[in-house]
Short mmCIF file of C-alpha atoms in Angstrom, two decimals:
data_model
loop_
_atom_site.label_atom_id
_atom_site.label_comp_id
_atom_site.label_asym_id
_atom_site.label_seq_id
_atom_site.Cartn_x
_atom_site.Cartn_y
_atom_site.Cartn_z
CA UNK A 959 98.68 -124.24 -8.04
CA UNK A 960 96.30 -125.61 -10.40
CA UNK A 961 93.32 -126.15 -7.43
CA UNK A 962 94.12 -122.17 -6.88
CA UNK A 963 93.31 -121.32 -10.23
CA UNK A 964 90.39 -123.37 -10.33
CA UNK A 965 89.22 -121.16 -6.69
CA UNK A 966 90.01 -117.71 -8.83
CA UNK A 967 87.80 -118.87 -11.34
CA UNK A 968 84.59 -119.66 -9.43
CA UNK A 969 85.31 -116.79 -7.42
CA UNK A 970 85.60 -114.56 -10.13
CA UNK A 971 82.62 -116.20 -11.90
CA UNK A 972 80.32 -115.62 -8.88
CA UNK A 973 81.31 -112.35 -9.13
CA UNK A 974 80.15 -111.98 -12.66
CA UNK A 975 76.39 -113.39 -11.79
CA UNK A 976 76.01 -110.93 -8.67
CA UNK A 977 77.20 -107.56 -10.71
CA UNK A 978 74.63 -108.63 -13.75
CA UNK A 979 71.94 -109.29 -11.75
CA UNK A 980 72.31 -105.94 -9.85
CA UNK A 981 72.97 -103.95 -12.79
CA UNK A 982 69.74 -105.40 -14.41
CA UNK A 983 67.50 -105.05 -11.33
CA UNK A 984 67.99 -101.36 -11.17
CA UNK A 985 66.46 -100.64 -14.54
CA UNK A 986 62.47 -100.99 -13.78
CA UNK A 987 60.36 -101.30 -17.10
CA UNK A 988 57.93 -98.28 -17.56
CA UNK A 989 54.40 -99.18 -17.19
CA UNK A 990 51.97 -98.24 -19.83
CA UNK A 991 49.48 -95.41 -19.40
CA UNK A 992 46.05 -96.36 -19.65
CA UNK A 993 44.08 -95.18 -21.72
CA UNK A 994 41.46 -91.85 -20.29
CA UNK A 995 37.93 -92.59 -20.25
CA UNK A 996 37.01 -88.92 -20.42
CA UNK A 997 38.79 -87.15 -23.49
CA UNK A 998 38.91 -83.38 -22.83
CA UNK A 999 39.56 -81.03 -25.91
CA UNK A 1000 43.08 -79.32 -25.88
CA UNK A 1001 40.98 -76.16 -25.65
CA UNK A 1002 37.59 -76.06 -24.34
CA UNK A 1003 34.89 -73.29 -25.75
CA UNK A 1004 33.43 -70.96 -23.01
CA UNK A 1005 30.69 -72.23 -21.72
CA UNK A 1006 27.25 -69.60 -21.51
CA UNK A 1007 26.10 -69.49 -18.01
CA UNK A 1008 23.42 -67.27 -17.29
CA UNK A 1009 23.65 -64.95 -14.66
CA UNK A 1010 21.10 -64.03 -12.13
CA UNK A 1011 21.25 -59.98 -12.70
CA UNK A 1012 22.54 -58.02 -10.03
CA UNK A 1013 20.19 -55.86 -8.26
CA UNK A 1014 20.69 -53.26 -5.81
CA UNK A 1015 18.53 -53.21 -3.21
CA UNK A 1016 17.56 -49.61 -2.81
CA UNK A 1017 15.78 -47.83 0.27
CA UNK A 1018 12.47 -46.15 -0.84
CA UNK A 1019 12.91 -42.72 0.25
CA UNK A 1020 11.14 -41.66 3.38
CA UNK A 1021 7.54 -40.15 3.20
CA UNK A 1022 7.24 -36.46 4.95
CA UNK A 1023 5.69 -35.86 7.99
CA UNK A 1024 2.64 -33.81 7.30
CA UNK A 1025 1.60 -32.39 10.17
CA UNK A 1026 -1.59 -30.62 10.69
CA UNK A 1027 -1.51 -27.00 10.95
CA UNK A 1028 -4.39 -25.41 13.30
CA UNK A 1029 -5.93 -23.22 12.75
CA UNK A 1030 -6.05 -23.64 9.43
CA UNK A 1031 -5.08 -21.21 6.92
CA UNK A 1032 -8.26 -19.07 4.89
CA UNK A 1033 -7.77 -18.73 1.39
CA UNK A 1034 -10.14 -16.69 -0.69
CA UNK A 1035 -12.64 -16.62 2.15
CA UNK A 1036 -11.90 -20.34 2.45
CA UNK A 1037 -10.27 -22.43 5.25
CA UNK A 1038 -8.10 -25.07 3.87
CA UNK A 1039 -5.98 -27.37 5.25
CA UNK A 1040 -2.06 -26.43 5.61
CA UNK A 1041 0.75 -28.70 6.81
CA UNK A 1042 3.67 -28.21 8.74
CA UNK A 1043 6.58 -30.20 6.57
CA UNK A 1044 10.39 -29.32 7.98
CA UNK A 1045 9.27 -26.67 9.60
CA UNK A 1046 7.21 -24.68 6.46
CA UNK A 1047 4.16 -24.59 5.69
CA UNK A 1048 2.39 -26.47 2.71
CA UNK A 1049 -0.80 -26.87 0.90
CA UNK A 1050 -1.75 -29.46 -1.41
CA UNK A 1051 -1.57 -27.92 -5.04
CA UNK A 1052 -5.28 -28.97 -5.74
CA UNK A 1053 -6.77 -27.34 -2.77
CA UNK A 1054 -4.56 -24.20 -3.78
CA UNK A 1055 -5.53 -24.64 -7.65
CA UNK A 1056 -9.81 -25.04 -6.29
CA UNK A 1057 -9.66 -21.83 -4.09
CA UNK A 1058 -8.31 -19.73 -6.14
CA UNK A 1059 -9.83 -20.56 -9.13
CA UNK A 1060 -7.03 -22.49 -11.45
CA UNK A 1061 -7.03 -25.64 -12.99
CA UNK A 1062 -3.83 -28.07 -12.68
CA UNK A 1063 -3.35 -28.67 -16.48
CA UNK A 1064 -0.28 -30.91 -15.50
CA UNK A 1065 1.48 -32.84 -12.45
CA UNK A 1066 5.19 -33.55 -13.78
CA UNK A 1067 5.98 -30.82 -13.97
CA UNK A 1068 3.58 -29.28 -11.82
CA UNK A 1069 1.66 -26.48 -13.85
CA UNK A 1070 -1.87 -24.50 -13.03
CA UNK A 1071 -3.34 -21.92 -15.05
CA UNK A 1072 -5.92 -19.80 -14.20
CA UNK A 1073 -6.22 -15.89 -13.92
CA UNK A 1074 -1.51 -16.36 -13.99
CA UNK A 1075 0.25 -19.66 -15.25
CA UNK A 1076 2.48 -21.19 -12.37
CA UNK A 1077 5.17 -23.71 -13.27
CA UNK A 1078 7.17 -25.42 -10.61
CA UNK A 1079 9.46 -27.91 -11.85
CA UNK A 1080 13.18 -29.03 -9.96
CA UNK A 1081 12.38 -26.19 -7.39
CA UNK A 1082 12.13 -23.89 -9.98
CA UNK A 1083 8.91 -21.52 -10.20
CA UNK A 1084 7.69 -19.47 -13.26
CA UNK A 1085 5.11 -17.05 -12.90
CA UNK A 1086 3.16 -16.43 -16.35
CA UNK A 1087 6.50 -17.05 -17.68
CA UNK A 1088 8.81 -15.15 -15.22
CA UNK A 1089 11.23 -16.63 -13.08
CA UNK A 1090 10.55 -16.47 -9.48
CA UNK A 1091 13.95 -15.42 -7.36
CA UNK A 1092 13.87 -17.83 -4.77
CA UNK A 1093 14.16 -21.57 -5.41
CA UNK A 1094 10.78 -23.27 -4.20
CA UNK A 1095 10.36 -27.39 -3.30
CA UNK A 1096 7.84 -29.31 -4.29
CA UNK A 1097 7.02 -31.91 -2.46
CA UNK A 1098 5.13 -35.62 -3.86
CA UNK A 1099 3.68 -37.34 -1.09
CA UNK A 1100 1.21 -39.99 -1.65
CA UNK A 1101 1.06 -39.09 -5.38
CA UNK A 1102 0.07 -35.42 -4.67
CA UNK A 1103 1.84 -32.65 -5.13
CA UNK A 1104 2.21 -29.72 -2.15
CA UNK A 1105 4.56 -26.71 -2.20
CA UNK A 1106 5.15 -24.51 0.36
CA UNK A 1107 1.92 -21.78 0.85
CA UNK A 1108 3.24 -18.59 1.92
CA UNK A 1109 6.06 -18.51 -0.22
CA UNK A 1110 3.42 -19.43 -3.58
CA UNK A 1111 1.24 -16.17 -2.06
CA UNK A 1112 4.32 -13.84 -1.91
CA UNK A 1113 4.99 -14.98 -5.68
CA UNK A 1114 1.24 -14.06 -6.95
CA UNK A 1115 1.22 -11.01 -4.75
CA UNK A 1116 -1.66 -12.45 -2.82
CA UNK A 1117 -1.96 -9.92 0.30
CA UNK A 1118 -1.68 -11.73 2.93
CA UNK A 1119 -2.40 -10.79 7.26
CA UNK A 1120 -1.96 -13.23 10.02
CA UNK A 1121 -4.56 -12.43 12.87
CA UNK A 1122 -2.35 -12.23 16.32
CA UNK A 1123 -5.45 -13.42 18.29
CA UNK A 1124 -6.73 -16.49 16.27
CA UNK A 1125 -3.15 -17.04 14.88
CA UNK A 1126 -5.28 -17.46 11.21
CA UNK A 1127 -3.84 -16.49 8.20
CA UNK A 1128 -5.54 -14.78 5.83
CA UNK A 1129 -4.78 -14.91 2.14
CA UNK A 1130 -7.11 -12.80 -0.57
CA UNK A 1131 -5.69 -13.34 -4.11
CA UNK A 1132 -8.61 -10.41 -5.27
CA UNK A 1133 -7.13 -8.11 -3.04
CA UNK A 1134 -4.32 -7.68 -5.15
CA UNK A 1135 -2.77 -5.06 -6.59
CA UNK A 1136 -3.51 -5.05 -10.87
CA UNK A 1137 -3.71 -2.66 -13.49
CA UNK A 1138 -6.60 -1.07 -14.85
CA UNK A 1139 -7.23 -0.60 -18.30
CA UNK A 1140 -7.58 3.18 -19.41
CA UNK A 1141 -10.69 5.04 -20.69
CA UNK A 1142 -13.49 2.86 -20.28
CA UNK A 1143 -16.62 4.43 -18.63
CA UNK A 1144 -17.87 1.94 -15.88
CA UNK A 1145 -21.04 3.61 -13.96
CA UNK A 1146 -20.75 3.26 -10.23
CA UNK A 1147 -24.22 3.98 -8.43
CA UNK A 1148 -24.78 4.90 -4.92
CA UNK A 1149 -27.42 3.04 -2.74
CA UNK A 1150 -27.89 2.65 0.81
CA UNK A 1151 -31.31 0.94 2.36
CA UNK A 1152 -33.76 -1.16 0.29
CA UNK A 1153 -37.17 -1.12 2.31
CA UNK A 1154 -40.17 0.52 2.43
CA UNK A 1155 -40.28 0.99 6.50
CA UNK A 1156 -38.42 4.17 6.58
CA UNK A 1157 -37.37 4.57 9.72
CA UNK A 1158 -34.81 7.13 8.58
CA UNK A 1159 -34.22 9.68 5.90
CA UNK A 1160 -36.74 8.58 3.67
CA UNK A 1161 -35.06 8.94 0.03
CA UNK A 1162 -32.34 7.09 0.79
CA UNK A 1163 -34.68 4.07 1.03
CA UNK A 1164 -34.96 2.66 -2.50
CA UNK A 1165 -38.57 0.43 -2.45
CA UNK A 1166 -37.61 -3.30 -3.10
CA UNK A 1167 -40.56 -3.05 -6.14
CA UNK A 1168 -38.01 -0.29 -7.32
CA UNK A 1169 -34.85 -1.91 -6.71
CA UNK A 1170 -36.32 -5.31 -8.76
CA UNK A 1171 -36.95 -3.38 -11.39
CA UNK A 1172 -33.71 -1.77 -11.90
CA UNK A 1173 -32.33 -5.37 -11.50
CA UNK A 1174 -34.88 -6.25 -14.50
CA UNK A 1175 -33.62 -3.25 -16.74
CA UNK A 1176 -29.85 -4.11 -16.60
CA UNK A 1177 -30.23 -7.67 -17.40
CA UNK A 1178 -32.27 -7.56 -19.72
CA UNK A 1179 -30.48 -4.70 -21.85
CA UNK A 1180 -27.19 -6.56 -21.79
CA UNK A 1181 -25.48 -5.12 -18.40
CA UNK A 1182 -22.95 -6.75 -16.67
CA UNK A 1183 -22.66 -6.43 -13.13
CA UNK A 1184 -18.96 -6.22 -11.90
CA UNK A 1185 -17.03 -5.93 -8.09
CA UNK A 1186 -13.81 -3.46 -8.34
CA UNK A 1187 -11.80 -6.68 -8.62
CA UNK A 1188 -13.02 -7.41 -11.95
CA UNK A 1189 -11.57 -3.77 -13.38
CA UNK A 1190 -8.64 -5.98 -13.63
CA UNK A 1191 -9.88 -7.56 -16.79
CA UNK A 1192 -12.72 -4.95 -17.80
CA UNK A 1193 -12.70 -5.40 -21.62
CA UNK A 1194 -14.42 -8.74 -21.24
CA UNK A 1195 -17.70 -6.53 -20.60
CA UNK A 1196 -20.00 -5.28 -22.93
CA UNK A 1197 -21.70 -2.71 -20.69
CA UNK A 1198 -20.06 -2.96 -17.34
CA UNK A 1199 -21.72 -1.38 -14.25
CA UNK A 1200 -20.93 -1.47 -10.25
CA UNK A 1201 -23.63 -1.37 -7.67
CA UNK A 1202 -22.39 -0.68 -4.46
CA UNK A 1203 -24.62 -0.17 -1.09
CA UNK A 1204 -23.22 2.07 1.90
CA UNK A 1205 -23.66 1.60 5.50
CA UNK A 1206 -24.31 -1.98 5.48
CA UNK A 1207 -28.30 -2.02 6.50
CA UNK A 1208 -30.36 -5.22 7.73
CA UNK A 1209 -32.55 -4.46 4.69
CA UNK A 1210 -29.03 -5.29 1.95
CA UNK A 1211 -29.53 -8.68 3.84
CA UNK A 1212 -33.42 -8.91 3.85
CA UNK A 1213 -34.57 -7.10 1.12
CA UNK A 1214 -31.80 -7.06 -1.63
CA UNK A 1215 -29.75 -10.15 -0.95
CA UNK A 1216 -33.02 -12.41 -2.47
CA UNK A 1217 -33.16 -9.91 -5.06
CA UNK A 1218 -29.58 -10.24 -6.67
CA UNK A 1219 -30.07 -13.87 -6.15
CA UNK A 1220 -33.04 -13.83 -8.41
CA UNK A 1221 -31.37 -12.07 -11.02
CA UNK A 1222 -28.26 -13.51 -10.62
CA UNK A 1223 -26.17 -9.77 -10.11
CA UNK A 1224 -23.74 -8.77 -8.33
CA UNK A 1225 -23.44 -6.01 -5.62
CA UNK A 1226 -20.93 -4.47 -3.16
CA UNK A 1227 -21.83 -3.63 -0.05
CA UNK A 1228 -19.47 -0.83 2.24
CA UNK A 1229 -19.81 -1.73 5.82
CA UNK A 1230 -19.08 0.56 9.31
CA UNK A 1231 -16.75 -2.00 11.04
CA UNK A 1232 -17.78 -0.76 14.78
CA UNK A 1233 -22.01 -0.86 13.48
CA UNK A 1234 -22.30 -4.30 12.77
CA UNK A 1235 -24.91 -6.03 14.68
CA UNK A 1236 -26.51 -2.26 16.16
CA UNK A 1237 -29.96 -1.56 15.20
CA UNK A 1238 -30.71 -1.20 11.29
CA UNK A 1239 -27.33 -2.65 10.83
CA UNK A 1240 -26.23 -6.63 9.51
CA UNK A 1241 -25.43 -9.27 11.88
CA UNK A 1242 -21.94 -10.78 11.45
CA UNK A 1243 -23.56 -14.07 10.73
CA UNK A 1244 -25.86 -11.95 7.47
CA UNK A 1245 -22.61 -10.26 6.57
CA UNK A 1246 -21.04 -13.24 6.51
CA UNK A 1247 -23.74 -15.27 4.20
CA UNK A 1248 -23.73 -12.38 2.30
CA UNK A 1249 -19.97 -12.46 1.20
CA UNK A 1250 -20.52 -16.30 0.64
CA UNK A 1251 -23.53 -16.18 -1.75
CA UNK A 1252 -20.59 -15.29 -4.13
CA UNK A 1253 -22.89 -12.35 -4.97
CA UNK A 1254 -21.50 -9.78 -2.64
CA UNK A 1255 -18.39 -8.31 -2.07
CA UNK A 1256 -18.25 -6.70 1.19
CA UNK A 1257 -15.30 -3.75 1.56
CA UNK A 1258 -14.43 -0.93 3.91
CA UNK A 1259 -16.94 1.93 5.29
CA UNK A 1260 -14.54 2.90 7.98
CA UNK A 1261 -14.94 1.88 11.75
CA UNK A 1262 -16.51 4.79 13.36
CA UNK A 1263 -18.64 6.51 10.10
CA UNK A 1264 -16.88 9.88 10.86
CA UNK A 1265 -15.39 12.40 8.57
CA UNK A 1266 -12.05 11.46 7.88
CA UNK A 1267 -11.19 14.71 6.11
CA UNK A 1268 -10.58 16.01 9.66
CA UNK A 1269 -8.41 13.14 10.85
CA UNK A 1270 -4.91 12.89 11.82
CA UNK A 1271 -2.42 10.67 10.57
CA UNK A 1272 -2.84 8.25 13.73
CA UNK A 1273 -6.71 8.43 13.95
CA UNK A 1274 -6.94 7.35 9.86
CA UNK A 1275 -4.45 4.68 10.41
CA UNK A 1276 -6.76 3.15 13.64
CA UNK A 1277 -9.88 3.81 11.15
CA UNK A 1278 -8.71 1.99 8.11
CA UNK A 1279 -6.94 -0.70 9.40
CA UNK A 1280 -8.95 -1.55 12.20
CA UNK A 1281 -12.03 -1.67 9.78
CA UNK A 1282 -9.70 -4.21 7.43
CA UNK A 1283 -9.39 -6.56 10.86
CA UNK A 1284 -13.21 -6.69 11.47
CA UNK A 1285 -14.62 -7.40 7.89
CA UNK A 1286 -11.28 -9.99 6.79
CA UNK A 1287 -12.30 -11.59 10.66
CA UNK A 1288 -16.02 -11.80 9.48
CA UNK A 1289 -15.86 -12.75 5.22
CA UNK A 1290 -12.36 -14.13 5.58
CA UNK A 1291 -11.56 -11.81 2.85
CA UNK A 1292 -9.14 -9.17 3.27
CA UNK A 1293 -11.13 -5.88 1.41
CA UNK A 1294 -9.21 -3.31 -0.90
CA UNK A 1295 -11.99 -1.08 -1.41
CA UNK A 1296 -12.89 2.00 1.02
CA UNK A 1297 -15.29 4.51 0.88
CA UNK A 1298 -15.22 7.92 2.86
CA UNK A 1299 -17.67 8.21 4.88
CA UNK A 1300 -19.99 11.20 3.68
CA UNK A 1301 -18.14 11.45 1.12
CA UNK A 1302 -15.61 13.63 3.14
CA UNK A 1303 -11.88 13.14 2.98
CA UNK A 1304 -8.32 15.17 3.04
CA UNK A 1305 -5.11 14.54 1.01
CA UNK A 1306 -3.95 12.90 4.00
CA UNK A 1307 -6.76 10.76 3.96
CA UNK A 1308 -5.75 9.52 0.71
CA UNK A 1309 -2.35 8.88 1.34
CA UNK A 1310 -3.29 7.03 4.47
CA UNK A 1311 -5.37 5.55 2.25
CA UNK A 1312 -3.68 4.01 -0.35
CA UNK A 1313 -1.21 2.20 2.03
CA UNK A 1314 -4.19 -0.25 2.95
CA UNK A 1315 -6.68 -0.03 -0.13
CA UNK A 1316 -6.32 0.03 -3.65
CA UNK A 1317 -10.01 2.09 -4.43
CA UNK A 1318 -11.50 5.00 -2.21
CA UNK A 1319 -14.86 5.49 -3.49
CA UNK A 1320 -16.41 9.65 -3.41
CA UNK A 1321 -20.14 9.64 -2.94
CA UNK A 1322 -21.20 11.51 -5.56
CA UNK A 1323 -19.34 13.17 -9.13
CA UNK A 1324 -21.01 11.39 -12.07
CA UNK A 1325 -19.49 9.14 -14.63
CA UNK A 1326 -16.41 7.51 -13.60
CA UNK A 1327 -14.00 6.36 -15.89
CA UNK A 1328 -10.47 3.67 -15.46
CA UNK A 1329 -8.58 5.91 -16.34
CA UNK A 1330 -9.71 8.63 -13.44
CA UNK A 1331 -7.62 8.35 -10.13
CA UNK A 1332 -8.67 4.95 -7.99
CA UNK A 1333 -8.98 6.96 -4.85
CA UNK A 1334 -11.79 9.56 -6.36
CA UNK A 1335 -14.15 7.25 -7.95
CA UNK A 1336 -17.13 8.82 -8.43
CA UNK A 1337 -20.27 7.89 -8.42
CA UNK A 1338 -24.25 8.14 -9.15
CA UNK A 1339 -26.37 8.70 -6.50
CA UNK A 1340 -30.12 6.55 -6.96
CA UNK A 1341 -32.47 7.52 -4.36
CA UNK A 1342 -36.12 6.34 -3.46
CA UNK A 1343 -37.39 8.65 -5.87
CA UNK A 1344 -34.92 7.74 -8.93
CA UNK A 1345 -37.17 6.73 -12.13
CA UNK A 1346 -36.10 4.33 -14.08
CA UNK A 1347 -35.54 7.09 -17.05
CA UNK A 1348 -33.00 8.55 -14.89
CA UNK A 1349 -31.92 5.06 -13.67
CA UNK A 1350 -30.82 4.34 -17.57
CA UNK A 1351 -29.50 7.76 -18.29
CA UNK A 1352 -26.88 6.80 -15.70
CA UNK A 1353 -25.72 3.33 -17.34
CA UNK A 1354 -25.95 5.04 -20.93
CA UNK A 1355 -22.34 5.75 -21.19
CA UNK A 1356 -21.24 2.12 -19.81
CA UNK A 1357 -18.07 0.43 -21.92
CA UNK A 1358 -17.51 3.27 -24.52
#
């Protein structure tokens, strides 16, 4: 009994050691945390980066195609150079601004002034301060500015014709259409030859001795010289005067071309379109030097030289505008002025008239004054035996 209580005991002992030592081996001691070598603040300020800046990479906008446009277009009696862009046609605004006479006082926006003051700015055009209808573009290529050429013409008014045979275009800005100031006397005197071979009527040669001294007389008491154009703006002449020339003689070219060039005056000369080149009549090469001495202004005679008081509606229409084809061919000028030949014309021939001219000159009548019809402007006849009394009685009246 005694050895089995003794077994109990060590048994039960045993038992005590195992349970301790499993209960205590389960519990592992924490390990300490060492300590960070980098601190970090609980809350870090931002840091400032710099950013690279965004850019967009943009396309530079394609430059037009200018192409060429032959032949080229004649402005003012000169040919300049036109380009086809999109399927218009464009001029460069200086060329434009140099032919016709106007300055470019500005590029952006786009603004010339001359005789009107054009403004074209976001397709917008102003014409001495009215709005044109239609929009218009204006194109920058190369740093110069073009706009489209016909459409800038129709604006001004500019009277345009396109030749069906050479394809040119013709574009006369002094051709236009204007106003004329009332009630100003402007004496308009008759001449035809200047020579002294008179192979014809003899007093309608005036001698070149006369003619230079008529020349003399109005410039040196104070006369001013004018074409019809410059009616437009007549009060900025003291005494203004017109010299025109019929028939369009060799001798205008020989004999009184070095003559206004001397004294500086200008002239206008009416030639017969179907005469030029005959005998006693200008070349087309003189009638063409003639127009660009910027001396003469060369205008309408008729083609044939026949009465056109006896005409018929079709036979005046032939006449007038066939004579407008040969001289705007020859000057590159389109003329506005016509004068009846012999001084002999109908009411027809005036209405006919005025559809392609803006003057029709008579051959004789005496003073004539702006404020007298434009298609019976008369006129003072000086022959070869005109003195030069009767030469000044005739400019007596000028600008009153």
């Amino acid at each position: 009994m005694r050895a089995a209580i003794v077994i109990l005991s060590i048994v039960l002992a045993l038992l005590l050691a195992v349970g301790g030592i499993l209960f205590f081996g389960s519990e592992k001691t924490p390990v300490p945390e060492q300590p960070s070598t980098t601190t970090e603040p609980a809350t870090a300020p931002p840091t400032a980066t710099t950013e690279a800046p965004t850019t967009t990479a943009t396309e530079p906008e394609p430059e037009p195609e200018l192409i060429p446009q032959e032949p080229p277009v004649v402005l003012q009696g000169k040919p300049v150079e036109s380009f086809l862009i999109d399927g218009s046609l464009f001029i460069r605004a200086a060329d434009f601004a140099e032919a016709v006479g106007m300055t470019i006082e500005s590029e952006e926006p786009l603004k010339l002034r001359g005789a009107d003051t054009v403004e074209l700015s976001e397709k917008r055009l102003t014409v001495n301060g009215e709005p044109y209808v239609q929009p218009m573009e204006e194109i920058v290529y190369r740093g110069e500015a073009y706009f489209p050429l016909l459409e800038m013409a129709e604006a001004l008014r500019y009277p345009m014709w396109t030749d069906e045979e050479s394809g040119i275009t013709y574009i006369t800005p002094s051709a236009r259409a204007f106003e004329i100031p009332e009630n100003v006397n402007v004496p308009v005197l008759m001449y035809h030859a200047v020579s002294d071979d008179m192979w014809g009527i003899n007093e309608l040669f005036v001698s070149p001795s006369s003619m230079d001294e008529q020349l003399a007389y109005l410039v040196e008491n104070g006369y001013d010289a004018i074409w019809f154009e410059d009616l437009a703006h007549v009060a900025d002449y003291d005494k203004p005067v017109i010299l025109t020339f019929d028939d369009g003689y060799d001798d205008n070219y020989t004999e009184l071309l070095p003559l206004l060039q001397k004294y500086n005056v200008k002239a206008t000369v009416f030639v017969i379109g179907n005469a030029v080149g005959m005998s006693h009549k200008m070349t087309e090469e003189q009638i063409r030097e003639m127009a660009a001495s910027g001396l003469v202004s060369i205008q309408s005679h008729g083609y044939t030289h026949d009465d056109m008081d006896v005409m018929g509606e079709e036979t005046l229409e032939f006449e007038l505008s066939e004579t407008k084809k040969v001289i705007t061919r020859m000057t590159g000028r389109i003329p506005y002025v016509l004068c009846y030949p012999t001084g002999k014309y109908s009411n027809l021939t005036l209405e006919v008239g005025a559809r392609h001219y803006l003057f029709g000159i008579k051959m004789v009548g005496g003073q004539y004054n702006t404020s007298d019809d434009p298609f019976l402007v008369s006129r003072f006849y000086v022959s070869r035996y005109t003195d030069i009394g009767t030469f000044a009685s005739y400019l007596s009246a000028a600008g009153t």
